[in-house]
Coordinates of C-alpha atoms (C1' of nucleotides) in Angstrom, one line a residue:
Chain A
M926 CA -10.8 -29.6 4.8
A927 CA -7.8 -27.3 5.2
D928 CA -9.2 -25.8 2.0
V929 CA -12.1 -24.2 3.9
L930 CA -9.6 -22.5 6.2
G931 CA -7.5 -21.0 3.3
S932 CA -10.7 -20.0 1.5
A933 CA -11.9 -18.1 4.6
L934 CA -8.7 -16.2 4.7
D935 CA -8.7 -15.6 1.0
K936 CA -12.2 -14.2 1.2
V937 CA -11.4 -11.9 4.0
L938 CA -8.5 -10.5 2.0
H939 CA -10.7 -10.3 -1.1
L940 CA -13.3 -8.3 0.6
S941 CA -10.7 -6.0 2.0
A942 CA -9.2 -5.5 -1.4
L943 CA -12.7 -4.6 -2.7
V944 CA -13.1 -2.0 0.0
S945 CA -9.7 -0.6 -0.9
T946 CA -11.0 -0.2 -4.5
D947 CA -13.8 1.8 -3.1
L948 CA -11.4 4.0 -1.2
A949 CA -9.5 4.5 -4.4
R950 CA -12.6 6.1 -5.9
F951 CA -12.8 8.5 -2.9
E952 CA -9.1 9.3 -3.3
A953 CA -9.6 10.2 -7.0
E954 CA -12.6 12.4 -6.2
A955 CA -11.0 14.2 -3.3
G956 CA -7.6 14.5 -5.0
L957 CA -5.9 12.8 -2.0
T958 CA -3.8 9.8 -1.4
A959 CA -4.4 6.8 0.9
S960 CA -1.8 7.9 3.3
R961 CA -3.1 11.5 3.5
I962 CA -6.6 10.2 3.9
H963 CA -5.4 8.0 6.7
L964 CA -3.9 10.9 8.5
L965 CA -7.1 12.9 8.1
W966 CA -9.1 10.0 9.4
V967 CA -6.9 9.9 12.5
L968 CA -7.3 13.6 13.0
G969 CA -11.0 13.1 12.8
L970 CA -10.9 10.4 15.5
A971 CA -8.6 12.1 18.0
G972 CA -8.8 15.8 17.1
P973 CA -5.9 18.2 16.5
A974 CA -2.6 16.5 17.1
T975 CA 1.2 17.1 17.1
Q976 CA 3.2 15.6 14.3
R977 CA 5.0 13.4 16.8
S978 CA 1.7 11.9 18.0
L979 CA 0.6 11.4 14.4
A980 CA 3.9 9.6 13.7
M981 CA 3.2 7.2 16.6
T982 CA -0.4 6.6 15.8
L983 CA 0.3 5.9 12.1
D984 CA 3.4 4.0 13.0
V985 CA 5.5 5.9 10.5
S986 CA 8.6 8.1 10.8
P987 CA 8.4 11.7 11.9
R988 CA 10.0 12.7 8.6
N989 CA 7.2 11.0 6.7
I990 CA 4.6 13.0 8.7
T991 CA 6.4 16.2 7.6
G992 CA 5.8 15.2 4.0
L993 CA 2.2 14.2 4.5
V994 CA 1.3 17.3 6.4
D995 CA 3.1 19.4 3.8
G996 CA 0.8 17.9 1.2
L997 CA -2.3 18.4 3.2
V998 CA -1.4 22.0 4.0
A999 CA -0.8 22.6 0.3
S1000 CA -4.2 21.1 -0.6
G1001 CA -5.9 23.2 2.1
H1002 CA -7.1 20.3 4.3
V1003 CA -5.1 21.1 7.4
T1004 CA -3.1 23.9 9.0
R1005 CA 0.0 23.9 11.2
E1006 CA -0.6 26.0 14.3
P1007 CA 2.1 26.7 16.8
H1008 CA 1.8 24.5 19.9
P1009 CA 0.5 26.7 22.8
H1010 CA 3.0 25.4 25.4
D1011 CA 5.9 23.9 23.4
R1012 CA 7.6 26.1 20.8
R1013 CA 9.3 23.1 19.2
A1014 CA 6.0 21.5 18.2
W1015 CA 3.2 22.1 15.7
V1016 CA -0.4 21.3 16.1
V1017 CA -2.0 19.9 13.0
T1018 CA -5.7 20.9 12.7
P1019 CA -8.2 20.2 10.0
T1020 CA -9.5 23.2 8.1
M1021 CA -13.1 23.5 7.1
L1022 CA -12.3 21.6 3.9
G1023 CA -10.5 19.0 6.0
E1024 CA -13.5 18.7 8.4
Q1025 CA -15.8 18.3 5.4
T1026 CA -13.6 15.6 3.9
I1027 CA -13.5 13.8 7.2
R1028 CA -17.3 13.9 7.3
S1029 CA -17.7 12.5 3.8
L1030 CA -15.1 9.9 4.6
R1031 CA -17.2 8.8 7.6
E1032 CA -20.4 8.9 5.5
G1033 CA -18.9 6.8 2.8
H1034 CA -17.7 4.3 5.3
A1035 CA -21.1 4.0 6.9
D1036 CA -22.8 3.8 3.6
L1037 CA -20.5 1.1 2.5
A1038 CA -21.0 -0.9 5.7
R1039 CA -24.8 -0.5 5.3
Q1040 CA -24.7 -1.6 1.7
L1041 CA -22.5 -4.6 2.4
F1042 CA -24.0 -5.9 5.6
G1043 CA -27.5 -4.4 5.7
Q1044 CA -29.1 -7.4 4.1
V1045 CA -27.4 -9.9 6.4
P1046 CA -29.8 -11.2 9.1
A1047 CA -29.0 -9.9 12.6
D1048 CA -28.2 -13.2 14.2
R1049 CA -25.9 -14.1 11.3
L1050 CA -24.2 -10.8 11.4
A1051 CA -23.6 -11.3 15.2
A1052 CA -22.0 -14.7 14.6
F1053 CA -19.9 -13.2 11.8
V1054 CA -18.6 -10.4 14.1
A1055 CA -18.0 -12.9 16.9
T1056 CA -15.9 -15.1 14.6
L1057 CA -13.9 -12.0 13.6
D1058 CA -13.4 -11.1 17.2
Q1059 CA -12.2 -14.6 18.0
T1060 CA -9.8 -14.6 15.0
I1061 CA -8.4 -11.2 15.8
A1062 CA -7.8 -12.3 19.4
T1063 CA -6.1 -15.5 18.2
F1064 CA -3.8 -13.4 16.0
A1065 CA -2.9 -11.2 19.0
E1066 CA -1.8 -14.3 20.9
L1067 CA 0.2 -15.5 18.0
V1068 CA 2.1 -12.3 17.8
E1069 CA 2.9 -12.3 21.5
D1070 CA 3.9 -15.9 21.6
P1071 CA 4.9 -17.2 18.2
P1072 CA 4.6 -21.0 17.7
Chain B
M225 CA -27.8 -0.7 15.2
A226 CA -26.0 0.8 12.3
D227 CA -23.1 0.6 14.7
V228 CA -23.0 -3.1 14.3
L229 CA -22.6 -2.8 10.5
G230 CA -19.7 -0.3 10.8
S231 CA -18.1 -2.5 13.4
A232 CA -18.3 -5.5 11.1
L233 CA -16.6 -3.6 8.3
D234 CA -14.0 -2.2 10.7
K235 CA -13.2 -5.7 12.0
V236 CA -12.8 -7.1 8.5
L237 CA -10.3 -4.3 7.8
H238 CA -8.6 -4.8 11.1
L239 CA -8.0 -8.5 10.4
S240 CA -6.8 -7.7 7.0
A241 CA -4.3 -5.2 8.4
L242 CA -3.1 -7.9 10.9
V243 CA -2.5 -10.3 8.0
S244 CA -0.5 -7.6 6.2
T245 CA 1.6 -7.3 9.3
D246 CA 2.3 -10.9 9.1
L247 CA 3.3 -10.5 5.4
A248 CA 5.7 -7.8 6.4
R249 CA 7.6 -10.3 8.5
F250 CA 7.9 -12.5 5.5
E251 CA 9.1 -9.6 3.4
A252 CA 11.8 -8.8 5.8
E253 CA 12.9 -12.5 6.0
A254 CA 12.9 -13.0 2.3
G255 CA 14.4 -9.5 1.5
L256 CA 11.5 -8.8 -0.8
T257 CA 8.8 -6.2 -1.0
A258 CA 5.0 -6.6 -1.1
S259 CA 4.7 -5.8 -4.8
R260 CA 7.4 -8.2 -5.7
I261 CA 5.9 -10.9 -3.5
H262 CA 2.6 -10.3 -5.2
L263 CA 4.2 -10.8 -8.6
L264 CA 5.8 -14.0 -7.5
W265 CA 2.5 -15.2 -6.0
V266 CA 0.8 -14.6 -9.4
L267 CA 3.6 -16.5 -11.2
G268 CA 3.0 -19.3 -8.8
L269 CA -0.7 -19.4 -9.6
A270 CA -0.5 -19.1 -13.3
G271 CA 3.0 -20.2 -14.2
P272 CA 5.5 -18.4 -16.4
A273 CA 4.0 -15.2 -18.0
T274 CA 4.8 -12.3 -20.3
Q275 CA 5.2 -8.9 -18.7
R276 CA 2.1 -7.7 -20.5
S277 CA 0.0 -10.4 -18.9
L278 CA 1.5 -9.7 -15.5
A279 CA 0.6 -6.0 -16.0
M280 CA -3.0 -6.9 -16.6
T281 CA -3.2 -9.4 -13.8
L282 CA -1.7 -7.1 -11.3
D283 CA -3.6 -4.1 -12.7
V284 CA -0.5 -2.0 -13.0
S285 CA 1.3 -0.3 -15.8
P286 CA 3.8 -2.2 -18.1
R287 CA 6.5 0.2 -17.0
N288 CA 5.9 -0.8 -13.4
I289 CA 6.3 -4.5 -14.3
T290 CA 9.7 -3.7 -15.9
G291 CA 10.9 -2.4 -12.6
L292 CA 9.5 -5.2 -10.5
V293 CA 11.0 -7.8 -12.8
D294 CA 14.3 -6.0 -12.8
G295 CA 14.3 -6.3 -9.0
L296 CA 13.4 -9.9 -9.0
V297 CA 16.0 -10.8 -11.6
A298 CA 18.6 -8.9 -9.5
S299 CA 17.6 -10.9 -6.4
G300 CA 17.7 -14.2 -8.4
H301 CA 14.0 -15.0 -8.0
V302 CA 13.0 -14.9 -11.7
T303 CA 14.6 -15.0 -15.1
R304 CA 13.6 -13.2 -18.3
E305 CA 13.5 -15.8 -21.1
P306 CA 12.9 -14.9 -24.8
H307 CA 9.4 -15.7 -25.8
P308 CA 9.4 -18.6 -28.2
H309 CA 7.1 -17.2 -30.8
D310 CA 7.1 -13.4 -30.2
R311 CA 10.5 -11.7 -30.4
R312 CA 9.0 -8.5 -28.8
A313 CA 8.1 -10.3 -25.6
W314 CA 9.8 -11.8 -22.5
V315 CA 8.6 -14.7 -20.5
V316 CA 9.1 -14.3 -16.8
T317 CA 9.9 -17.6 -15.1
P318 CA 10.7 -18.3 -11.4
T319 CA 14.1 -19.7 -10.7
M320 CA 14.7 -22.4 -8.1
L321 CA 15.0 -19.7 -5.5
G322 CA 11.8 -18.2 -6.8
E323 CA 9.9 -21.5 -6.7
Q324 CA 11.1 -22.1 -3.1
T325 CA 9.9 -18.6 -2.1
I326 CA 6.5 -19.3 -3.7
R327 CA 6.3 -22.6 -1.7
S328 CA 7.1 -20.9 1.6
L329 CA 4.7 -18.2 0.8
R330 CA 2.0 -20.8 0.3
E331 CA 3.0 -22.6 3.4
G332 CA 2.9 -19.5 5.4
H333 CA -0.5 -18.6 4.1
A334 CA -1.9 -22.0 4.9
D335 CA -0.3 -22.0 8.4
L336 CA -1.8 -18.6 9.1
A337 CA -5.2 -19.7 7.9
R338 CA -5.0 -22.8 10.1
Q339 CA -3.9 -20.8 13.1
L340 CA -6.6 -18.2 12.6
F341 CA -9.6 -20.4 11.8
G342 CA -8.5 -23.8 13.0
Q343 CA -10.3 -23.4 16.4
V344 CA -13.6 -22.1 14.8
P345 CA -16.3 -24.8 14.8
A346 CA -17.1 -26.1 11.3
D347 CA -20.7 -24.9 11.2
R348 CA -19.7 -21.4 12.4
L349 CA -16.9 -21.2 9.9
A350 CA -19.3 -22.3 7.1
A351 CA -21.7 -19.5 8.1
F352 CA -18.7 -17.1 8.2
V353 CA -17.7 -17.9 4.7
A354 CA -21.3 -17.7 3.5
T355 CA -21.6 -14.2 4.9
L356 CA -18.4 -13.2 3.2
D357 CA -19.6 -14.7 -0.1
Q358 CA -22.9 -12.8 0.2
T359 CA -21.0 -9.6 1.0
I360 CA -18.6 -10.0 -1.8
A361 CA -21.4 -10.6 -4.2
T362 CA -23.2 -7.5 -2.9
F363 CA -20.2 -5.5 -3.6
A364 CA -19.9 -6.8 -7.2
E365 CA -23.5 -5.6 -7.8
L366 CA -22.7 -2.2 -6.3
V367 CA -19.8 -1.7 -8.7
E368 CA -21.9 -2.7 -11.7
D369 CA -24.8 -0.6 -10.8
P370 CA -23.9 2.2 -8.3
P371 CA -26.8 3.5 -6.2
Chain C
dT445 C1' -1.3 -0.2 -37.8
dA446 C1' -1.2 -2.5 -33.3
dT447 C1' 1.5 -4.6 -29.6
dT448 C1' 5.6 -5.4 -26.3
dG449 C1' 8.6 -3.5 -23.6
dT450 C1' 12.0 0.3 -22.4
dT451 C1' 13.7 5.1 -21.7
dA452 C1' 12.6 9.6 -19.9
dT453 C1' 10.4 12.1 -16.4
dA454 C1' 7.9 12.9 -12.3
dC455 C1' 5.3 12.3 -7.9
dT456 C1' 4.4 9.9 -3.5
dC457 C1' 5.5 7.0 0.4
dT458 C1' 8.9 5.4 3.1
dA459 C1' 13.4 5.2 5.9
dT460 C1' 17.8 6.6 8.3
dA461 C1' 21.1 10.1 9.8
dA462 C1' 22.5 14.6 10.8
dC463 C1' 21.0 19.0 12.4
dT464 C1' 18.4 23.1 14.7
dA465 C1' 15.6 24.9 18.0
dT466 C1' 13.6 24.2 22.2
dA467 C1' 12.5 21.8 26.7
Chain D
dT1496 C1' 20.5 15.5 27.9
dA1497 C1' 16.2 14.6 25.5
dT1498 C1' 12.5 15.8 22.3
dA1499 C1' 10.0 18.0 18.0
dG1500 C1' 10.6 18.7 13.6
dT1501 C1' 13.3 19.6 9.2
dT1502 C1' 17.0 19.0 5.8
dA1503 C1' 19.7 15.7 3.2
dT1504 C1' 19.8 11.5 0.9
dA1505 C1' 18.1 7.2 -0.9
dG1506 C1' 15.1 3.5 -2.6
dA1507 C1' 10.7 1.5 -4.0
dG1508 C1' 6.2 1.8 -6.3
dT1509 C1' 3.5 4.1 -9.2
dA1510 C1' 2.0 6.8 -13.6
dT1511 C1' 2.1 8.9 -18.4
dA1512 C1' 4.3 9.8 -22.7
dA1513 C1' 7.5 9.0 -26.3
dC1514 C1' 10.0 5.6 -28.7
dA1515 C1' 12.1 1.1 -30.6
dA1516 C1' 11.5 -3.4 -32.3
dT1517 C1' 8.5 -6.6 -33.9
dA1518 C1' 3.9 -8.5 -35.2

DNA sequence: TATTGTTATACTCTATAACTATA
DNA sequence: TATAGTTATAGAGTATAACAATA
């Protein structure tokens, strides 16, 4: 009964943990960490960004971004360019290596999705996604108006 | 097309991230960290355990367990008892506070599952769980026999 | 000789607070 | 006065390697 509900949640978390395992393989191969990969991913989505905007997007302190960008500059994945109109700010831009990493990140993500869900019939997959949507929406309501 | 597949994966990860947010609230309330909560959770599932077995279960170094247990002893959630038959080993056991924390952890988990999935019709939930099972099984095959 | 756990050392992620340079 | 980022400081999680005590 209520067991089915808990089991659904457990399985979502289990799948998510498995995907994290897969990411860990990528981390090892690329010599990066999860946080740095996350930053690169965001750069790939939104393009070059100031550290301030990265701090907001990643929901992390500005000081933390300094450290992450330091690491990515050292490994050659991004550069810090002067901001064209604001001499206080830096613009963080992926290098060619960074762009390449972002591409393989995307490919890995798409491959994994294809492998995981490719065999699921279309109607069942649609229902699956709809249930996820409903659940995510429910969660948003909970956060706004806790019981 | 392939977009649906990626979207399914993204949404699983999104829901998982939301659940982690919820856990963060618990962390703040209980004055604990995610790693220490994870250790307590495992103790709740399997009962008192040696540090060695905790290291294997949590897939973390023995040294790391020393630190986590140090923290949980300091906060009064667990005790280190001498192992009855092996004088090298400690047995980590929840205190009354630890047991109480484990209980509220379980309750919070069950509440969340009920809130998230309670409004989903039974047949749809069953299909959801079946899709998760299939996906998790697919992943296990991938890991054993990478493409 | 193998196992359990700790000390030593080091790196990353994270935060807050104080500060500099610039807007 | 407010904002962008860095320096200073601190704590947690993580790892490997060397070591002690015990099996």
